[in-house]
Tab-separated table of C-alpha atoms and ligand atoms in Angstrom:
chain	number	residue	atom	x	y	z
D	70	UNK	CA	0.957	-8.933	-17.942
D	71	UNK	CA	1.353	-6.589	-20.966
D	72	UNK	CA	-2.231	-6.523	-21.560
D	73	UNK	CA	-3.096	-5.652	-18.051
D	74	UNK	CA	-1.517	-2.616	-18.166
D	75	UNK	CA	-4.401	-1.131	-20.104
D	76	UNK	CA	-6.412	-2.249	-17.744
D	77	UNK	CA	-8.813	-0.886	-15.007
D	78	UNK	CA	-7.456	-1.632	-11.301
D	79	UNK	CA	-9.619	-4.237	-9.891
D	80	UNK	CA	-11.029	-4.457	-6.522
D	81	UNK	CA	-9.084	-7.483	-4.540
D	82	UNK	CA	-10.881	-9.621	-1.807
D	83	UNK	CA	-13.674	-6.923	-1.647
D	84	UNK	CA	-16.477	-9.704	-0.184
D	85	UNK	CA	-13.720	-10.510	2.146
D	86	UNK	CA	-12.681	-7.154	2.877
D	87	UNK	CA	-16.321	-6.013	3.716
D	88	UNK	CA	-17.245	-8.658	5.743
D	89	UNK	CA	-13.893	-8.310	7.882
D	90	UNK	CA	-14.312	-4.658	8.921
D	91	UNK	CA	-18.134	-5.440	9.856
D	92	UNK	CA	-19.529	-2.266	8.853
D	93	UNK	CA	-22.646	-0.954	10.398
D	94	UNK	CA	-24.674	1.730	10.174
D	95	UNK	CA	-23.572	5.503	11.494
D	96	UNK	CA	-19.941	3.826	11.381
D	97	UNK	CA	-16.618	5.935	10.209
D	98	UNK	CA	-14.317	4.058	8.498
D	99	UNK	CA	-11.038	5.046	6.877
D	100	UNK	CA	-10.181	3.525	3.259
D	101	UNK	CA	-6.311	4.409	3.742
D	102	UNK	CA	-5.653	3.761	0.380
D	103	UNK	CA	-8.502	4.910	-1.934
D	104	UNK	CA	-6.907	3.870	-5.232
D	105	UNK	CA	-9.710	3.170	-7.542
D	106	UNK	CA	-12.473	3.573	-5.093
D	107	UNK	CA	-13.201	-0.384	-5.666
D	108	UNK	CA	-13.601	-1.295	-1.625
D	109	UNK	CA	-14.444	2.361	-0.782
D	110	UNK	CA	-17.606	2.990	-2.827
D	111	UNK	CA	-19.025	-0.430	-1.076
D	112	UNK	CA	-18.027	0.749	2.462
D	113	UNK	CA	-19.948	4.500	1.557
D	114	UNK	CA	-23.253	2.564	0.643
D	115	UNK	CA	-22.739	0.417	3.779
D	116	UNK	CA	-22.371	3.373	6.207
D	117	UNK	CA	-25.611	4.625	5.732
D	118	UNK	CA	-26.319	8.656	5.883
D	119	UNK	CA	-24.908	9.455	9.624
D	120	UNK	CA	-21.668	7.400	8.132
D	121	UNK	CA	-18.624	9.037	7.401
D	122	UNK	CA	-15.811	7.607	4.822
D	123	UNK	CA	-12.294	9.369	5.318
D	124	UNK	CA	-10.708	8.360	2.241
D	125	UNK	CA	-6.798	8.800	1.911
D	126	UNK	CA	-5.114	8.742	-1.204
D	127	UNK	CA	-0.957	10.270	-1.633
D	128	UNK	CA	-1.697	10.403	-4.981
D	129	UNK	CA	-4.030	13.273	-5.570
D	130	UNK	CA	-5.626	12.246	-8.973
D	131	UNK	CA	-6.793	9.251	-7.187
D	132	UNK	CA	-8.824	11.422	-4.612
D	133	UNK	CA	-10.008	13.702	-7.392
D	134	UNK	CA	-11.214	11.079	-10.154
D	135	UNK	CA	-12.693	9.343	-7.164
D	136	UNK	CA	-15.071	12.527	-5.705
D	137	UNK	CA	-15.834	13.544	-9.539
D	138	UNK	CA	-16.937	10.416	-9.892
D	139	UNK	CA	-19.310	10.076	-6.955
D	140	UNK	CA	-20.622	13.447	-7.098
D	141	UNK	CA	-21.280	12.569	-10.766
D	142	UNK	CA	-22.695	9.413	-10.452
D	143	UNK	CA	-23.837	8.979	-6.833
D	144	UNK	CA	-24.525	12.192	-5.476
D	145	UNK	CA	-26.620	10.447	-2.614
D	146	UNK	CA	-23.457	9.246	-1.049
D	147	UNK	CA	-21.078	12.298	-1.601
D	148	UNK	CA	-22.139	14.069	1.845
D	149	UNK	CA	-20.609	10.753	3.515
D	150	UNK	CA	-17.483	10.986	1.808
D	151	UNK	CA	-14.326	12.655	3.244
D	152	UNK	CA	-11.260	12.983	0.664
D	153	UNK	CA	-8.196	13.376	2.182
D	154	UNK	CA	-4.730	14.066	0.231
D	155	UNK	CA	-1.970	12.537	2.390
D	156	UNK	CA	0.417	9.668	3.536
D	157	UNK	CA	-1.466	7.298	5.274
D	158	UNK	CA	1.582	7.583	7.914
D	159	UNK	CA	-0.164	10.666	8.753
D	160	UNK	CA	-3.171	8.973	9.878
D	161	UNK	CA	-3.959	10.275	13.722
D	162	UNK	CA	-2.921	13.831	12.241
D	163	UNK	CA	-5.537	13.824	10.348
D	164	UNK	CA	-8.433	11.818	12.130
D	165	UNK	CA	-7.456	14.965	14.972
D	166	UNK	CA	-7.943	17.655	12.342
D	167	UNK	CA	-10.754	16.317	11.217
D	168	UNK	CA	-12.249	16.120	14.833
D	169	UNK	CA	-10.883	20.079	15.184
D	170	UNK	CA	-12.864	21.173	12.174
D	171	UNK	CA	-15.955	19.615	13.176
D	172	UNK	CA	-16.060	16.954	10.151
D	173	UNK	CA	-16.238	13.582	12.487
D	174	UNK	CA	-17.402	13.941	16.274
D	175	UNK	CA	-14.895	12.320	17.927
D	176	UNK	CA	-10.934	11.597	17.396
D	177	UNK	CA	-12.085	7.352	16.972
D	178	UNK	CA	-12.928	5.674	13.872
D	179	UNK	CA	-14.858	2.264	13.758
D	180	UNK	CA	-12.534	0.696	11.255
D	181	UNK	CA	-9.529	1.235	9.511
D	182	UNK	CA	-8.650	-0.477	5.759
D	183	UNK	CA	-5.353	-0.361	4.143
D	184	UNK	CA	-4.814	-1.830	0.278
D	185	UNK	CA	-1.139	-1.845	-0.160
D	186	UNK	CA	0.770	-0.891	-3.268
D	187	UNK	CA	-0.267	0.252	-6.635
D	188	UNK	CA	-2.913	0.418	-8.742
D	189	UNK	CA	-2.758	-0.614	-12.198
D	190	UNK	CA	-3.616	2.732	-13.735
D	191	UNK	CA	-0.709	4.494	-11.938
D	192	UNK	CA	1.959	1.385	-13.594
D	193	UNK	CA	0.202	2.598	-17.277
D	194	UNK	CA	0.746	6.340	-16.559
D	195	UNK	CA	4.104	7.906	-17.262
D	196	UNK	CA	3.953	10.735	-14.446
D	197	UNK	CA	4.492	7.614	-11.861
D	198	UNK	CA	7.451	5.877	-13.590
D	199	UNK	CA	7.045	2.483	-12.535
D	200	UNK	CA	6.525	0.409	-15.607
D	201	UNK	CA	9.046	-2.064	-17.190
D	202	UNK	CA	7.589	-2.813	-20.256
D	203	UNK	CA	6.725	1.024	-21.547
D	204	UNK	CA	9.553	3.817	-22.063
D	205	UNK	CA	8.971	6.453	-18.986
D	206	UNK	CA	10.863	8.614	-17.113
D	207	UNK	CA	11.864	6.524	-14.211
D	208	UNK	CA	10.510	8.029	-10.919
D	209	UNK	CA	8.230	5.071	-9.222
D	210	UNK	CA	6.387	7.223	-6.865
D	211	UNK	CA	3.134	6.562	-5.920
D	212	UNK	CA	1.920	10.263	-5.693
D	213	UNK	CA	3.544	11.468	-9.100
D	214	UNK	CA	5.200	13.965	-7.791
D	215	UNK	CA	8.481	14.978	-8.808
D	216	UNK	CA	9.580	16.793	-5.971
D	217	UNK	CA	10.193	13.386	-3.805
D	218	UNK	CA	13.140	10.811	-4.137
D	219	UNK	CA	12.838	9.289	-7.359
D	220	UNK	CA	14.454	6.051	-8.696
D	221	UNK	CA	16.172	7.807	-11.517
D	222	UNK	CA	18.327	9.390	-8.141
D	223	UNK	CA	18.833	5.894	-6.184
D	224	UNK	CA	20.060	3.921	-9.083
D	225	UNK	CA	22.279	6.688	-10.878
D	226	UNK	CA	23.431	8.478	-7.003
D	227	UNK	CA	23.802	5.351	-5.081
D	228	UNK	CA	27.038	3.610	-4.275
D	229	UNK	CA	27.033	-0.031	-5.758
D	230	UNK	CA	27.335	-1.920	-2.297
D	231	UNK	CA	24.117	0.390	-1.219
D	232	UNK	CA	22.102	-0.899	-4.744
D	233	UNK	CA	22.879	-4.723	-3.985
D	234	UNK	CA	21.734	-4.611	-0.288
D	235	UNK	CA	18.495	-2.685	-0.979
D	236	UNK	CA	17.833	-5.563	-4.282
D	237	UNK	CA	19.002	-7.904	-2.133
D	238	UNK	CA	16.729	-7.128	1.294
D	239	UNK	CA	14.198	-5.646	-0.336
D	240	UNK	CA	13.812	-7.121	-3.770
D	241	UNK	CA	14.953	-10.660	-2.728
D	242	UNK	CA	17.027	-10.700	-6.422
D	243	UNK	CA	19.494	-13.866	-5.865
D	244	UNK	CA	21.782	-11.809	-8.502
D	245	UNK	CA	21.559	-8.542	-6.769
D	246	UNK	CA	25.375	-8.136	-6.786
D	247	UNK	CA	25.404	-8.444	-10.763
D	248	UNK	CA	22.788	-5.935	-11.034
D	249	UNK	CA	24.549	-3.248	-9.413
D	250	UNK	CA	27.623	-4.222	-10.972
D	251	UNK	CA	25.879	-3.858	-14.392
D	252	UNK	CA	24.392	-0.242	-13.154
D	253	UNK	CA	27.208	1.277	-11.994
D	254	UNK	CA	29.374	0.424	-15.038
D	255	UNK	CA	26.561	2.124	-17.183
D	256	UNK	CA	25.841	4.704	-15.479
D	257	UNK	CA	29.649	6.202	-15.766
D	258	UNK	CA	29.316	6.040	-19.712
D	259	UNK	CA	25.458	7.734	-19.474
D	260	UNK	CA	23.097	8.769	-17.120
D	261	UNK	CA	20.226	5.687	-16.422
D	262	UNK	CA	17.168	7.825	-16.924
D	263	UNK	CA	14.483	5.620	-17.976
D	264	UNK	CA	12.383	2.226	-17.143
D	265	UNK	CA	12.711	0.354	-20.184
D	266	UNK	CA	17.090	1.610	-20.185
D	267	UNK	CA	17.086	-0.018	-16.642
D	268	UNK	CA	15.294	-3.073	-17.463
D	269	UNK	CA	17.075	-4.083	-20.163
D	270	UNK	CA	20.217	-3.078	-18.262
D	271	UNK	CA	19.116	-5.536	-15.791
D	272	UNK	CA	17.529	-8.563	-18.318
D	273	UNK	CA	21.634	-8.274	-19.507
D	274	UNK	CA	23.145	-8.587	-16.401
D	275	UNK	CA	21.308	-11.716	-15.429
D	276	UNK	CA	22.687	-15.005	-15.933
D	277	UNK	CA	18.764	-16.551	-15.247
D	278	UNK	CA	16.201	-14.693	-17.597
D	279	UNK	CA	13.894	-17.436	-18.213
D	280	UNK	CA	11.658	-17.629	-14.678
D	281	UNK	CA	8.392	-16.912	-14.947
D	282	UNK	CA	8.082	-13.322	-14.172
D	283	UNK	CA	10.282	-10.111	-15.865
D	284	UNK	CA	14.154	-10.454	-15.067
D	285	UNK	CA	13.220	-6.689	-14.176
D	286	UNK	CA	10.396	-7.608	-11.272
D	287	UNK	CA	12.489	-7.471	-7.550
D	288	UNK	CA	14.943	-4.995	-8.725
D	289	UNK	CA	11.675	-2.671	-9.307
D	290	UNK	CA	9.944	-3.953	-6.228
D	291	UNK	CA	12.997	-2.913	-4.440
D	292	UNK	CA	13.206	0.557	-5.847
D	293	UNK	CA	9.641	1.032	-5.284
D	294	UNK	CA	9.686	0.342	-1.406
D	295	UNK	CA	12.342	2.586	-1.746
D	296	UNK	CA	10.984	5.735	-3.030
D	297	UNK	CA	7.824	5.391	-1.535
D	298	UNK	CA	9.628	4.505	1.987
D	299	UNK	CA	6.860	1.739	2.161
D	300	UNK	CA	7.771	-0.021	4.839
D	301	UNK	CA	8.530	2.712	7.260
D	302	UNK	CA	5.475	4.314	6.228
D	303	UNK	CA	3.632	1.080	7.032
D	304	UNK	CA	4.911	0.856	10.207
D	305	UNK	CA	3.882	4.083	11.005
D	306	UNK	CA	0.260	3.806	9.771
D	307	UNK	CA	-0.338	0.745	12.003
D	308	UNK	CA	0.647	2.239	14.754
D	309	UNK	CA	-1.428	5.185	14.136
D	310	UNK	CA	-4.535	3.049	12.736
D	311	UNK	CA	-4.571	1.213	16.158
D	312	UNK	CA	-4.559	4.473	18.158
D	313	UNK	CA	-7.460	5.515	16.476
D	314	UNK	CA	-9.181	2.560	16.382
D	315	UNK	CA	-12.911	2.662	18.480
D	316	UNK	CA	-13.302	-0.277	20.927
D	317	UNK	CA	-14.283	-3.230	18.851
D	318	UNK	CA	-13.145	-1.397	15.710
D	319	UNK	CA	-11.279	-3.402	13.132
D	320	UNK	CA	-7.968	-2.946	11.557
D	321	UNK	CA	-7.619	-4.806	7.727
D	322	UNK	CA	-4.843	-4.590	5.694
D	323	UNK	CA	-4.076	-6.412	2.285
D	324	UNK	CA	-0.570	-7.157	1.398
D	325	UNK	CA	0.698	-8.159	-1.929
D	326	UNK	CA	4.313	-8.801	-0.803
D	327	UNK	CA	6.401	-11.180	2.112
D	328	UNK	CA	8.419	-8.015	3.631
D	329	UNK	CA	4.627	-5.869	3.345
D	330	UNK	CA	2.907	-9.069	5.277
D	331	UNK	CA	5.857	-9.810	7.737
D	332	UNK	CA	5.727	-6.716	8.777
D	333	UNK	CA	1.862	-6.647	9.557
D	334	UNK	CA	2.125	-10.377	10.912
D	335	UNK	CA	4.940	-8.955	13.626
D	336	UNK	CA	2.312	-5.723	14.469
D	337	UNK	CA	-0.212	-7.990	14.593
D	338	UNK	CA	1.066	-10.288	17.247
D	339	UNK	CA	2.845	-7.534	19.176
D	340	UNK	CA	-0.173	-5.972	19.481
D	341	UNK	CA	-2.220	-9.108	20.506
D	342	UNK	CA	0.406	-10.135	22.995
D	343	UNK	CA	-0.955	-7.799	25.296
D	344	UNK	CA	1.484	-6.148	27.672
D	345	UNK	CA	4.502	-4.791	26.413
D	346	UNK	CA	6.080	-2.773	29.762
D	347	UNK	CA	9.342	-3.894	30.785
D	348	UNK	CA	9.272	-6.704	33.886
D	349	UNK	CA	10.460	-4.817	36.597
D	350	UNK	CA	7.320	-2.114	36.424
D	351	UNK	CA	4.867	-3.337	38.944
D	352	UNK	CA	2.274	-2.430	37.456
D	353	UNK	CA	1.495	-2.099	33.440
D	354	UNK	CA	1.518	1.917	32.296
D	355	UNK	CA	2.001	0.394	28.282
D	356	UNK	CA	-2.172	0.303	28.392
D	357	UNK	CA	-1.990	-2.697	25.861
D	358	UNK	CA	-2.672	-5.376	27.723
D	359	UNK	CA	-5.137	-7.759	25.913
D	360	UNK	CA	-6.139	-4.590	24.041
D	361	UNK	CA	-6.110	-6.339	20.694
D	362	UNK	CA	-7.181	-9.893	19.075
D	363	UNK	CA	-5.803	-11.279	15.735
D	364	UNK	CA	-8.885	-12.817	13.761
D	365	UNK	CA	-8.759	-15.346	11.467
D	366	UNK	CA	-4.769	-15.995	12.320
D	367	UNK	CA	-3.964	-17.919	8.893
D	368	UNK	CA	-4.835	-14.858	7.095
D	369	UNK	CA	-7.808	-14.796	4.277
D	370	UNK	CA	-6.758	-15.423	0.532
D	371	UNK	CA	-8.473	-14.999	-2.889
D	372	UNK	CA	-10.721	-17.712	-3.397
D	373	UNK	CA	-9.843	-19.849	-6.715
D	374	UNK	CA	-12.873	-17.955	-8.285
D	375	UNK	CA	-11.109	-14.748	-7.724
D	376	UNK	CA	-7.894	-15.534	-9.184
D	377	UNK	CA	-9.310	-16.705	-12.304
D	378	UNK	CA	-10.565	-13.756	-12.706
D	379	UNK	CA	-7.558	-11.698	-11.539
D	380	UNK	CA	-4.468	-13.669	-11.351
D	381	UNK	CA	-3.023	-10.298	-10.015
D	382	UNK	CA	-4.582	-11.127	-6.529
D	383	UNK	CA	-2.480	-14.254	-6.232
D	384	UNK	CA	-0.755	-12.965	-3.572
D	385	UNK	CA	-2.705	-10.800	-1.788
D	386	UNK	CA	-3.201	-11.878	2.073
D	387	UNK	CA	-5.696	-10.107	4.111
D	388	UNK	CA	-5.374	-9.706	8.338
D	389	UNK	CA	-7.660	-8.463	10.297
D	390	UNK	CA	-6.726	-6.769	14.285
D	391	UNK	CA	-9.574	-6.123	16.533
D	392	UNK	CA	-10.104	-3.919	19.260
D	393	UNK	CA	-11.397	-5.143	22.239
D	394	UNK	CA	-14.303	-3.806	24.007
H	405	SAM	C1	-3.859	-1.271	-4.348
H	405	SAM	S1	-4.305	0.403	-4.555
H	405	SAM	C2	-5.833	0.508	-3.687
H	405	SAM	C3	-6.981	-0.012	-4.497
H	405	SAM	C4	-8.341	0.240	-3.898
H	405	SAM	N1	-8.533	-0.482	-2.668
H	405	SAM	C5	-9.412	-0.147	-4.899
H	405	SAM	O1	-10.174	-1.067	-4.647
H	405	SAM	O2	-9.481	0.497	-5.949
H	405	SAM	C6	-3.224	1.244	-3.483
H	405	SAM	C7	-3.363	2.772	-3.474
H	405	SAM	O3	-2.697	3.217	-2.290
H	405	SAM	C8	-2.003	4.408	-2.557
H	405	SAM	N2	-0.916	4.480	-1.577
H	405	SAM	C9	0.217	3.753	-1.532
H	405	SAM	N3	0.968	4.099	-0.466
H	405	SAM	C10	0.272	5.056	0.195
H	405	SAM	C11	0.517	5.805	1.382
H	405	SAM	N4	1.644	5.638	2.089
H	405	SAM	N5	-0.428	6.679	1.795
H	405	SAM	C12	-1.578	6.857	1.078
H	405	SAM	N6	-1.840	6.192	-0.076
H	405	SAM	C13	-0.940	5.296	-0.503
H	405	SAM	C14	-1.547	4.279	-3.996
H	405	SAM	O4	-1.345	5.558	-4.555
H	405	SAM	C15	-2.718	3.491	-4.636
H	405	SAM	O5	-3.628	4.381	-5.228
């Protein structure tokens, strides 16, 4: 993967993607994470000129290099955009402010997409501090902001018992209790302050170096749903995507992880079960019932064309929730 970190981000399962939140004309769709605009300049052309795209990005160069490049190279479609600068937790906020100020009609979108993760230009770029294989400062936040809980804190502030659960739960690292051995016997002779000092850190304390990915790969996973509280954020966004979901509006999010797609599966199917109130109520006040329906159950994957053409996408899994009428 060295190479590919001078890469452009590439667009995963975009036919896929399109055809899953059935976009049609007049429609307002939220890209919840804009990245490198790959899915949302498709769903602005697709909206037609009473559409409306909110586009969320936390990282704010995202949303900027995104509407400089529209109103540079596609002016026709910038009155349909709407950039937004925020956590995509912060979803209904929003879609309500927007309503307030006049900038959609009403507090109901027709479909809601969520890209999980990273892009590739934000692993190249030192202000984000996520990369392995290049000396940065190690931060791993998705918005580049230095103001937030950084890595550089959780691995040097951390007690060791509290680094080997997190690379154990959420980096899956069989030799999580080695690593944070390792880290905390460093970090008393000298501060851990950057990637490449923590990777090789970790390539040392592991007895099995030879897999097929970097000996540094869960350890950073782990730090990175750390920082960027991703899966607490996630669950937060799905809730809020579904509450502002339009009847027969779809809900599609792409995971690139197993603890990113559990915890979509387990929405999913909570929300599909239909009625969640406790059995005693006589009558349902939860207002779910049969409100939702999981399409495609399996999930959709790249197709083998794809992944020739971006191994990256290998694990990407896309679900799709609708709305019912
Ligand atoms: C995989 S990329 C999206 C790629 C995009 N679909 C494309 O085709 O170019 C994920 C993006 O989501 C952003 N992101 C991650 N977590 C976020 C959150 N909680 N709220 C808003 N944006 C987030 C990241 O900053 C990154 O730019």
């Amino acid at each position: 993967m060295a190479d590919s970190e001078k890469e452009f981000h590439r667009t995963v399962l975009l036919k896929e993607t399109i055809e899953a939140l059935n976009i049609k004309k007049g429609d307002v769709i939220i890209d919840a994470t804009l990245g490198a605009g790959g899915h949302a300049l498709e769903i602005l052309r697709l909206i037609g000129e009473r559409g409306k795209l909110i586009a969320f990005d936390v990282d704010k160069k995202a949303v900027d290099d995104f509407k400089k490049r529209i109103t540079e190279n596609f002016p026709e479609l910038r009155n349909r955009l709407i950039p937004v600068v925020d956590n995509f937790k912060n979803i209904k906020k929003v879609v309500k402010r927007l309503q307030a100020e006049g900038r959609i009609k009403r507090d109901k979108v027709n479909g809601v997409l969520a890209d999980l993760g990273w892009r590739i230009e934000q692993v190249a770029d030192e202000r984000y501090g996520m990369s392995f294989r290049k000396e940065m400062p190690l931060k791993m936040n998705f918005s580049g902001d230095d103001k937030v809980l950084t890595a550089e804190k959780v691995v040097n502030e951390w007690s060791e018992e509290e680094l080997r659960n997190i690379f154990q739960s959420l980096g899956e690292e069989r030799e999580a209790g080695r690593i944070a051995k390792k880290i905390v016997e460093s970090r008393q002779k000298e501060r851990i302050v950057t990637t490449t000092q923590l990777a090789d850190l970790i390539t040392d304390a592991k007895k099995n170096r030879n897999g097929r990915i970097h000996p540094a790969t869960k350890v950073f996973q782990a730090l990175r749903i750390v920082v960027n509280a991703e899966l607490s954020n996630l669950e937060l966004f799905l809730e809020g995507a579904t509450d502002v979901l339009e009847s027969e509006g779809r809900l599609v999010v792409i995971s690139f992880h197993s603890l990113e797609d559990r915890t979509v599966k387990k929405f999913f199917r909570a929300k599909a079960r239909g009625c969640v109130c406790p059995e005693e109520l006589p009558v349902c006040v939860c207002g779910q019932s049969n409100q939702f329906i999981i399409l495609q159950k399996k999930g959709v994957r790249p197709s083998l064309a794809e992944l020739k053409e971006n191994p990256r996408a290998r694990s990407a899994v896309l679900r799709i929730l609708k709305k019912r009428k």
